[in-house]
Amino acid sequence: MASVDPLSALLSGIRAEGSTVTHAVLEAPWSIRFVDDAPLTMVSVLRGGGILLMPDGAEHAVGVGDTAIVRGPDTFHLMDQPSTLDRPHIEYEIACFAADAECTAQDLGGIRWGNEPDGATALIVGAYRASGHRHERLLRALPPVLVINEDTEVCAWLEAAAADAAVRAAGSQALMDRLLDWALVCTLRTWFDRAGSEAPDWYRGLADAILAPALEAFHARPSRRWTVEALATESGVSRALFAKRFTKVMGCPPLTYLTECRMAEAEALLSETDSSMAQIAKSVGYADAFGFSAAFKRHRGVSPSAFRARNTL
């Protein structure tokens, strides 16, 4: 079985939809409202820039080459200066999920606002829909806003790719959305690499030479009844060394991590599939449905059947 790393698994439930390129030629004071209530929104600044203003009043400057990922679902603003929000100003809106939204492929590169040529701002905006529960663990690992600066050559390539998508009617929106999916993965990987100890445990572990082989083996075969000794064997070290290293890097003992991963996967299977309890139990490494049900209720406070009834899509 091919290995599925944790980041890939968590991103499997979240996809860009209705992405757009917006060329905003704005005269101050101005603001743009993002109103999709999306779990994640990504804003890449190709030219120009502004300040992201969050509902709690936090401000984040973004300029050329910056990509911001905003954790939803609250409405937020991009504006020339936060001090103008309560003053008379021109307000624009981006809503990719609305039934009458203009965030469509035929508009890519064609939306132009305002009348001040010297204030040209070019944005790529991706709003992301989520399905099931897999993405929730990813969202918990992210701050409300993260900003990563990319090389200006990347911006030029991204804008060129968007412009190319705009002139190809067939499949252009799907192409742009998949491009934004790729950009999301690249941005998150860059942020996790730079986050150091602030990165989620599963990401830190995959970067550790001792732990990575064991984690890759576990995530490739979660149905196997793993022990600490078996994991240590995958890493080629003693059980004691492995357990000590795991706890230091990951912040919890090996079996605690495995159990949490199994419970998270069980939640996804319960809400997204009609698999039987016995099938789910086997998939997440339990010998039978009884043992799985007892473990699930112990760790989640509710039986698997009750969880499924509440969360079936």
Short mmCIF file of N, CA and C in Angstrom, two decimals, residues 108-248:
data_model
loop_
_atom_site.label_atom_id
_atom_site.label_comp_id
_atom_site.label_asym_id
_atom_site.label_seq_id
_atom_site.Cartn_x
_atom_site.Cartn_y
_atom_site.Cartn_z
N LEU A 108 -11.67 35.53 -14.90
CA LEU A 108 -10.29 35.53 -14.45
C LEU A 108 -9.50 36.59 -15.21
N GLY A 109 -8.88 37.47 -14.45
CA GLY A 109 -8.09 38.53 -15.07
C GLY A 109 -8.93 39.65 -15.62
N GLY A 110 -10.25 39.57 -15.47
CA GLY A 110 -11.11 40.56 -16.09
C GLY A 110 -11.86 41.45 -15.13
N ILE A 111 -11.82 41.17 -13.84
CA ILE A 111 -12.52 42.01 -12.88
C ILE A 111 -11.63 43.20 -12.54
N ARG A 112 -12.11 44.39 -12.84
CA ARG A 112 -11.32 45.60 -12.56
C ARG A 112 -12.22 46.58 -11.82
N TRP A 113 -11.74 47.06 -10.71
CA TRP A 113 -12.49 47.99 -9.89
C TRP A 113 -11.77 49.34 -9.81
N GLY A 114 -12.54 50.40 -9.53
CA GLY A 114 -11.93 51.68 -9.19
C GLY A 114 -11.47 52.48 -10.40
N ASN A 115 -10.78 53.59 -10.13
CA ASN A 115 -10.41 54.49 -11.21
C ASN A 115 -9.08 55.18 -10.97
N GLU A 116 -8.19 54.52 -10.22
CA GLU A 116 -6.89 55.10 -9.89
C GLU A 116 -5.78 54.19 -10.42
N PRO A 117 -5.30 54.44 -11.65
CA PRO A 117 -4.32 53.55 -12.27
C PRO A 117 -3.09 53.31 -11.41
N ASP A 118 -2.66 54.32 -10.64
CA ASP A 118 -1.46 54.14 -9.84
C ASP A 118 -1.67 53.20 -8.65
N GLY A 119 -2.93 52.83 -8.38
CA GLY A 119 -3.20 51.98 -7.23
C GLY A 119 -3.47 50.53 -7.59
N ALA A 120 -2.98 50.10 -8.76
CA ALA A 120 -3.30 48.76 -9.24
C ALA A 120 -2.90 47.68 -8.25
N THR A 121 -3.86 46.81 -7.93
CA THR A 121 -3.62 45.66 -7.05
C THR A 121 -4.15 44.41 -7.75
N ALA A 122 -3.35 43.37 -7.83
CA ALA A 122 -3.78 42.12 -8.44
C ALA A 122 -3.75 41.03 -7.38
N LEU A 123 -4.87 40.34 -7.23
CA LEU A 123 -5.02 39.30 -6.22
C LEU A 123 -5.44 37.99 -6.87
N ILE A 124 -5.00 36.90 -6.30
CA ILE A 124 -5.62 35.61 -6.59
C ILE A 124 -6.29 35.16 -5.30
N VAL A 125 -7.56 34.87 -5.37
CA VAL A 125 -8.34 34.49 -4.19
C VAL A 125 -8.88 33.08 -4.36
N GLY A 126 -8.63 32.24 -3.40
CA GLY A 126 -9.17 30.88 -3.40
C GLY A 126 -9.98 30.65 -2.15
N ALA A 127 -11.25 30.31 -2.31
CA ALA A 127 -12.09 29.95 -1.17
C ALA A 127 -12.22 28.43 -1.17
N TYR A 128 -12.13 27.82 0.00
CA TYR A 128 -12.06 26.37 0.10
C TYR A 128 -13.27 25.80 0.82
N ARG A 129 -13.91 24.85 0.19
CA ARG A 129 -15.00 24.11 0.82
C ARG A 129 -14.43 22.88 1.52
N ALA A 130 -15.14 22.40 2.53
CA ALA A 130 -14.70 21.21 3.26
C ALA A 130 -15.80 20.17 3.27
N SER A 131 -15.39 18.91 3.31
CA SER A 131 -16.33 17.81 3.44
C SER A 131 -15.86 16.90 4.56
N GLY A 132 -16.79 16.39 5.33
CA GLY A 132 -16.43 15.47 6.40
C GLY A 132 -15.69 16.15 7.54
N HIS A 133 -14.83 15.38 8.21
CA HIS A 133 -14.16 15.87 9.42
C HIS A 133 -12.64 15.85 9.33
N ARG A 134 -12.08 15.30 8.25
CA ARG A 134 -10.64 15.14 8.19
C ARG A 134 -9.90 16.48 8.31
N HIS A 135 -10.47 17.52 7.72
CA HIS A 135 -9.79 18.80 7.70
C HIS A 135 -9.74 19.49 9.06
N GLU A 136 -10.59 19.06 10.00
CA GLU A 136 -10.68 19.78 11.28
C GLU A 136 -9.36 19.71 12.05
N ARG A 137 -8.66 18.60 11.95
CA ARG A 137 -7.38 18.48 12.64
C ARG A 137 -6.36 19.44 12.04
N LEU A 138 -6.43 19.64 10.74
CA LEU A 138 -5.55 20.61 10.10
C LEU A 138 -5.87 22.02 10.57
N LEU A 139 -7.15 22.37 10.62
CA LEU A 139 -7.53 23.71 11.04
C LEU A 139 -7.08 24.00 12.46
N ARG A 140 -7.14 23.00 13.32
CA ARG A 140 -6.72 23.20 14.71
C ARG A 140 -5.22 23.48 14.81
N ALA A 141 -4.46 23.06 13.79
CA ALA A 141 -3.01 23.26 13.81
C ALA A 141 -2.61 24.63 13.27
N LEU A 142 -3.56 25.38 12.70
CA LEU A 142 -3.24 26.65 12.06
C LEU A 142 -3.62 27.84 12.93
N PRO A 143 -2.87 28.92 12.84
CA PRO A 143 -3.28 30.16 13.49
C PRO A 143 -4.44 30.79 12.72
N PRO A 144 -5.12 31.79 13.27
CA PRO A 144 -6.22 32.44 12.54
C PRO A 144 -5.78 32.98 11.18
N VAL A 145 -4.56 33.51 11.11
CA VAL A 145 -4.01 34.02 9.86
C VAL A 145 -2.52 33.65 9.80
N LEU A 146 -2.08 33.18 8.66
CA LEU A 146 -0.64 33.00 8.45
C LEU A 146 -0.28 33.66 7.13
N VAL A 147 0.88 34.30 7.10
CA VAL A 147 1.34 35.02 5.91
C VAL A 147 2.72 34.50 5.54
N ILE A 148 2.86 34.07 4.29
CA ILE A 148 4.13 33.56 3.76
C ILE A 148 4.52 34.41 2.56
N ASN A 149 5.78 34.82 2.51
CA ASN A 149 6.26 35.58 1.36
C ASN A 149 6.89 34.65 0.35
N GLU A 150 6.45 34.76 -0.90
CA GLU A 150 6.97 33.94 -1.98
C GLU A 150 7.87 34.77 -2.89
N ASP A 151 8.69 34.09 -3.65
CA ASP A 151 9.55 34.76 -4.61
C ASP A 151 8.69 35.46 -5.66
N THR A 152 9.10 36.63 -6.11
CA THR A 152 8.32 37.37 -7.10
C THR A 152 8.19 36.60 -8.40
N GLU A 153 9.15 35.72 -8.71
CA GLU A 153 9.04 34.91 -9.92
C GLU A 153 7.87 33.94 -9.82
N VAL A 154 7.60 33.45 -8.59
CA VAL A 154 6.45 32.58 -8.39
C VAL A 154 5.17 33.34 -8.66
N CYS A 155 5.10 34.59 -8.22
CA CYS A 155 3.92 35.41 -8.46
C CYS A 155 3.69 35.60 -9.96
N ALA A 156 4.76 35.89 -10.69
CA ALA A 156 4.63 36.09 -12.12
C ALA A 156 4.13 34.82 -12.80
N TRP A 157 4.67 33.66 -12.37
CA TRP A 157 4.23 32.38 -12.95
C TRP A 157 2.77 32.13 -12.64
N LEU A 158 2.36 32.40 -11.37
CA LEU A 158 0.99 32.15 -10.96
C LEU A 158 0.02 33.03 -11.73
N GLU A 159 0.38 34.30 -11.91
CA GLU A 159 -0.50 35.19 -12.66
C GLU A 159 -0.59 34.77 -14.12
N ALA A 160 0.53 34.33 -14.70
CA ALA A 160 0.52 33.86 -16.08
C ALA A 160 -0.34 32.61 -16.23
N ALA A 161 -0.25 31.70 -15.26
CA ALA A 161 -1.06 30.48 -15.31
C ALA A 161 -2.54 30.82 -15.20
N ALA A 162 -2.88 31.79 -14.35
CA ALA A 162 -4.27 32.21 -14.21
C ALA A 162 -4.78 32.85 -15.49
N ALA A 163 -3.95 33.67 -16.11
CA ALA A 163 -4.36 34.31 -17.36
C ALA A 163 -4.58 33.28 -18.45
N ASP A 164 -3.72 32.24 -18.49
CA ASP A 164 -3.88 31.18 -19.47
C ASP A 164 -5.19 30.42 -19.24
N ALA A 165 -5.51 30.19 -17.95
CA ALA A 165 -6.76 29.50 -17.63
C ALA A 165 -7.96 30.32 -18.09
N ALA A 166 -7.83 31.65 -18.01
CA ALA A 166 -8.95 32.52 -18.33
C ALA A 166 -9.37 32.44 -19.79
N VAL A 167 -8.41 32.20 -20.69
CA VAL A 167 -8.72 32.21 -22.11
C VAL A 167 -9.09 30.84 -22.64
N ARG A 168 -9.07 29.83 -21.79
CA ARG A 168 -9.44 28.48 -22.20
C ARG A 168 -10.75 28.13 -21.51
N ALA A 169 -11.84 28.31 -22.24
CA ALA A 169 -13.17 28.18 -21.64
C ALA A 169 -13.40 26.78 -21.06
N ALA A 170 -13.05 25.75 -21.81
CA ALA A 170 -13.32 24.39 -21.36
C ALA A 170 -12.42 24.03 -20.18
N GLY A 171 -13.04 23.79 -19.04
CA GLY A 171 -12.29 23.34 -17.87
C GLY A 171 -11.51 24.41 -17.16
N SER A 172 -11.70 25.68 -17.51
CA SER A 172 -10.86 26.73 -16.94
C SER A 172 -11.06 26.90 -15.44
N GLN A 173 -12.32 26.79 -14.96
CA GLN A 173 -12.53 26.95 -13.51
C GLN A 173 -11.91 25.79 -12.75
N ALA A 174 -12.08 24.57 -13.27
CA ALA A 174 -11.48 23.41 -12.60
C ALA A 174 -9.96 23.53 -12.58
N LEU A 175 -9.39 24.02 -13.69
CA LEU A 175 -7.94 24.18 -13.75
C LEU A 175 -7.48 25.19 -12.70
N MET A 176 -8.19 26.31 -12.58
CA MET A 176 -7.80 27.32 -11.62
C MET A 176 -7.95 26.82 -10.19
N ASP A 177 -9.02 26.10 -9.93
CA ASP A 177 -9.24 25.56 -8.58
C ASP A 177 -8.15 24.56 -8.20
N ARG A 178 -7.75 23.72 -9.13
CA ARG A 178 -6.70 22.75 -8.83
C ARG A 178 -5.35 23.46 -8.64
N LEU A 179 -5.15 24.54 -9.39
CA LEU A 179 -3.95 25.34 -9.20
C LEU A 179 -3.91 25.91 -7.79
N LEU A 180 -5.07 26.35 -7.31
CA LEU A 180 -5.13 26.89 -5.94
C LEU A 180 -4.96 25.78 -4.91
N ASP A 181 -5.42 24.56 -5.20
CA ASP A 181 -5.17 23.43 -4.29
C ASP A 181 -3.66 23.21 -4.17
N TRP A 182 -2.97 23.24 -5.30
CA TRP A 182 -1.51 23.08 -5.29
C TRP A 182 -0.85 24.19 -4.50
N ALA A 183 -1.31 25.42 -4.71
CA ALA A 183 -0.72 26.56 -3.99
C ALA A 183 -0.95 26.45 -2.49
N LEU A 184 -2.11 25.93 -2.09
CA LEU A 184 -2.39 25.76 -0.66
C LEU A 184 -1.40 24.78 -0.03
N VAL A 185 -1.17 23.65 -0.70
CA VAL A 185 -0.22 22.66 -0.17
C VAL A 185 1.17 23.28 -0.04
N CYS A 186 1.61 23.99 -1.07
CA CYS A 186 2.96 24.59 -1.03
C CYS A 186 3.06 25.62 0.09
N THR A 187 2.04 26.44 0.26
CA THR A 187 2.07 27.48 1.30
C THR A 187 2.08 26.86 2.68
N LEU A 188 1.26 25.83 2.90
CA LEU A 188 1.21 25.19 4.21
C LEU A 188 2.54 24.49 4.52
N ARG A 189 3.11 23.82 3.54
CA ARG A 189 4.40 23.16 3.78
C ARG A 189 5.48 24.19 4.14
N THR A 190 5.48 25.32 3.44
CA THR A 190 6.46 26.37 3.75
C THR A 190 6.27 26.88 5.16
N TRP A 191 5.00 27.10 5.55
CA TRP A 191 4.72 27.62 6.89
C TRP A 191 5.11 26.60 7.96
N PHE A 192 4.76 25.34 7.75
CA PHE A 192 5.12 24.31 8.72
C PHE A 192 6.64 24.19 8.86
N ASP A 193 7.35 24.29 7.72
CA ASP A 193 8.82 24.21 7.77
C ASP A 193 9.40 25.34 8.62
N ARG A 194 8.80 26.51 8.54
CA ARG A 194 9.31 27.67 9.26
C ARG A 194 8.79 27.75 10.69
N ALA A 195 7.71 27.00 10.99
CA ALA A 195 7.07 27.13 12.30
C ALA A 195 7.86 26.48 13.42
N GLY A 196 8.74 25.53 13.07
CA GLY A 196 9.56 24.88 14.09
C GLY A 196 8.71 24.17 15.13
N SER A 197 8.91 24.52 16.40
CA SER A 197 8.18 23.86 17.48
C SER A 197 6.69 24.17 17.46
N GLU A 198 6.29 25.21 16.69
CA GLU A 198 4.87 25.56 16.59
C GLU A 198 4.14 24.72 15.55
N ALA A 199 4.88 23.98 14.74
CA ALA A 199 4.26 23.11 13.75
C ALA A 199 3.55 21.96 14.46
N PRO A 200 2.52 21.38 13.85
CA PRO A 200 1.81 20.27 14.49
C PRO A 200 2.71 19.07 14.70
N ASP A 201 2.37 18.24 15.68
CA ASP A 201 3.23 17.12 16.04
C ASP A 201 3.50 16.19 14.86
N TRP A 202 2.46 15.88 14.06
CA TRP A 202 2.65 14.94 12.97
C TRP A 202 3.61 15.49 11.92
N TYR A 203 3.70 16.79 11.77
CA TYR A 203 4.63 17.36 10.80
C TYR A 203 6.05 17.34 11.36
N ARG A 204 6.21 17.66 12.63
CA ARG A 204 7.53 17.61 13.25
C ARG A 204 8.10 16.19 13.21
N GLY A 205 7.23 15.22 13.44
CA GLY A 205 7.69 13.83 13.45
C GLY A 205 8.20 13.38 12.10
N LEU A 206 7.53 13.79 11.02
CA LEU A 206 7.96 13.38 9.69
C LEU A 206 9.28 14.03 9.29
N ALA A 207 9.66 15.10 9.98
CA ALA A 207 10.94 15.76 9.70
C ALA A 207 12.07 15.20 10.55
N ASP A 208 11.75 14.27 11.46
CA ASP A 208 12.74 13.69 12.36
C ASP A 208 13.27 12.39 11.78
N ALA A 209 14.58 12.29 11.67
CA ALA A 209 15.18 11.13 11.01
C ALA A 209 14.85 9.82 11.71
N ILE A 210 14.72 9.83 13.03
CA ILE A 210 14.42 8.60 13.77
C ILE A 210 12.94 8.24 13.67
N LEU A 211 12.08 9.22 13.81
CA LEU A 211 10.64 8.95 13.87
C LEU A 211 10.00 8.77 12.50
N ALA A 212 10.54 9.42 11.47
CA ALA A 212 9.88 9.41 10.17
C ALA A 212 9.59 8.00 9.63
N PRO A 213 10.53 7.05 9.65
CA PRO A 213 10.21 5.72 9.10
C PRO A 213 9.03 5.06 9.81
N ALA A 214 8.98 5.21 11.13
CA ALA A 214 7.88 4.59 11.89
C ALA A 214 6.55 5.27 11.57
N LEU A 215 6.56 6.59 11.48
CA LEU A 215 5.32 7.31 11.18
C LEU A 215 4.83 6.99 9.77
N GLU A 216 5.75 6.92 8.84
CA GLU A 216 5.36 6.58 7.47
C GLU A 216 4.77 5.17 7.42
N ALA A 217 5.36 4.25 8.17
CA ALA A 217 4.84 2.87 8.20
C ALA A 217 3.45 2.82 8.81
N PHE A 218 3.27 3.55 9.91
CA PHE A 218 1.95 3.56 10.56
C PHE A 218 0.89 4.15 9.65
N HIS A 219 1.17 5.30 9.03
CA HIS A 219 0.16 5.95 8.20
C HIS A 219 -0.10 5.19 6.91
N ALA A 220 0.86 4.37 6.49
CA ALA A 220 0.64 3.52 5.32
C ALA A 220 -0.21 2.31 5.66
N ARG A 221 -0.10 1.80 6.91
CA ARG A 221 -0.83 0.60 7.31
C ARG A 221 -1.47 0.80 8.69
N PRO A 222 -2.42 1.72 8.81
CA PRO A 222 -3.03 1.99 10.12
C PRO A 222 -3.83 0.82 10.68
N SER A 223 -4.20 -0.13 9.82
CA SER A 223 -4.98 -1.27 10.28
C SER A 223 -4.14 -2.29 11.04
N ARG A 224 -2.84 -2.21 10.91
CA ARG A 224 -1.97 -3.15 11.62
C ARG A 224 -2.03 -2.87 13.13
N ARG A 225 -1.93 -3.90 13.94
CA ARG A 225 -1.99 -3.73 15.40
C ARG A 225 -0.59 -3.37 15.90
N TRP A 226 -0.28 -2.09 15.78
CA TRP A 226 1.06 -1.61 16.08
C TRP A 226 1.36 -1.62 17.58
N THR A 227 2.62 -1.94 17.90
CA THR A 227 3.14 -1.81 19.26
C THR A 227 4.32 -0.85 19.21
N VAL A 228 4.74 -0.37 20.36
CA VAL A 228 5.91 0.51 20.41
C VAL A 228 7.13 -0.21 19.86
N GLU A 229 7.25 -1.49 20.18
CA GLU A 229 8.39 -2.26 19.71
C GLU A 229 8.38 -2.38 18.19
N ALA A 230 7.21 -2.60 17.60
CA ALA A 230 7.11 -2.71 16.15
C ALA A 230 7.47 -1.39 15.47
N LEU A 231 7.04 -0.29 16.06
CA LEU A 231 7.38 1.02 15.51
C LEU A 231 8.88 1.27 15.61
N ALA A 232 9.46 0.90 16.75
CA ALA A 232 10.90 1.08 16.93
C ALA A 232 11.69 0.26 15.90
N THR A 233 11.19 -0.92 15.59
CA THR A 233 11.84 -1.76 14.59
C THR A 233 11.85 -1.08 13.23
N GLU A 234 10.72 -0.42 12.87
CA GLU A 234 10.65 0.31 11.61
C GLU A 234 11.72 1.39 11.55
N SER A 235 12.01 2.01 12.70
CA SER A 235 13.01 3.08 12.76
C SER A 235 14.41 2.57 12.99
N GLY A 236 14.55 1.28 13.29
CA GLY A 236 15.87 0.70 13.46
C GLY A 236 16.56 1.10 14.75
N VAL A 237 15.77 1.36 15.81
CA VAL A 237 16.35 1.75 17.10
C VAL A 237 15.69 0.92 18.19
N SER A 238 16.21 1.03 19.41
CA SER A 238 15.63 0.28 20.51
C SER A 238 14.28 0.86 20.91
N ARG A 239 13.49 0.03 21.57
CA ARG A 239 12.17 0.46 22.04
C ARG A 239 12.29 1.65 22.98
N ALA A 240 13.24 1.60 23.90
CA ALA A 240 13.40 2.67 24.88
C ALA A 240 13.80 3.99 24.22
N LEU A 241 14.75 3.92 23.29
CA LEU A 241 15.19 5.14 22.60
C LEU A 241 14.05 5.73 21.78
N PHE A 242 13.33 4.84 21.09
CA PHE A 242 12.23 5.31 20.25
C PHE A 242 11.15 6.00 21.09
N ALA A 243 10.75 5.37 22.19
CA ALA A 243 9.69 5.93 23.03
C ALA A 243 10.11 7.28 23.59
N LYS A 244 11.36 7.40 24.03
CA LYS A 244 11.85 8.66 24.58
C LYS A 244 11.88 9.75 23.52
N ARG A 245 12.40 9.40 22.34
CA ARG A 245 12.48 10.38 21.25
C ARG A 245 11.10 10.80 20.79
N PHE A 246 10.19 9.86 20.68
CA PHE A 246 8.83 10.14 20.23
C PHE A 246 8.16 11.14 21.17
N THR A 247 8.22 10.88 22.44
CA THR A 247 7.58 11.75 23.43
C THR A 247 8.19 13.15 23.42
N LYS A 248 9.52 13.23 23.24
CA LYS A 248 10.18 14.53 23.21
C LYS A 248 9.76 15.35 21.99
#
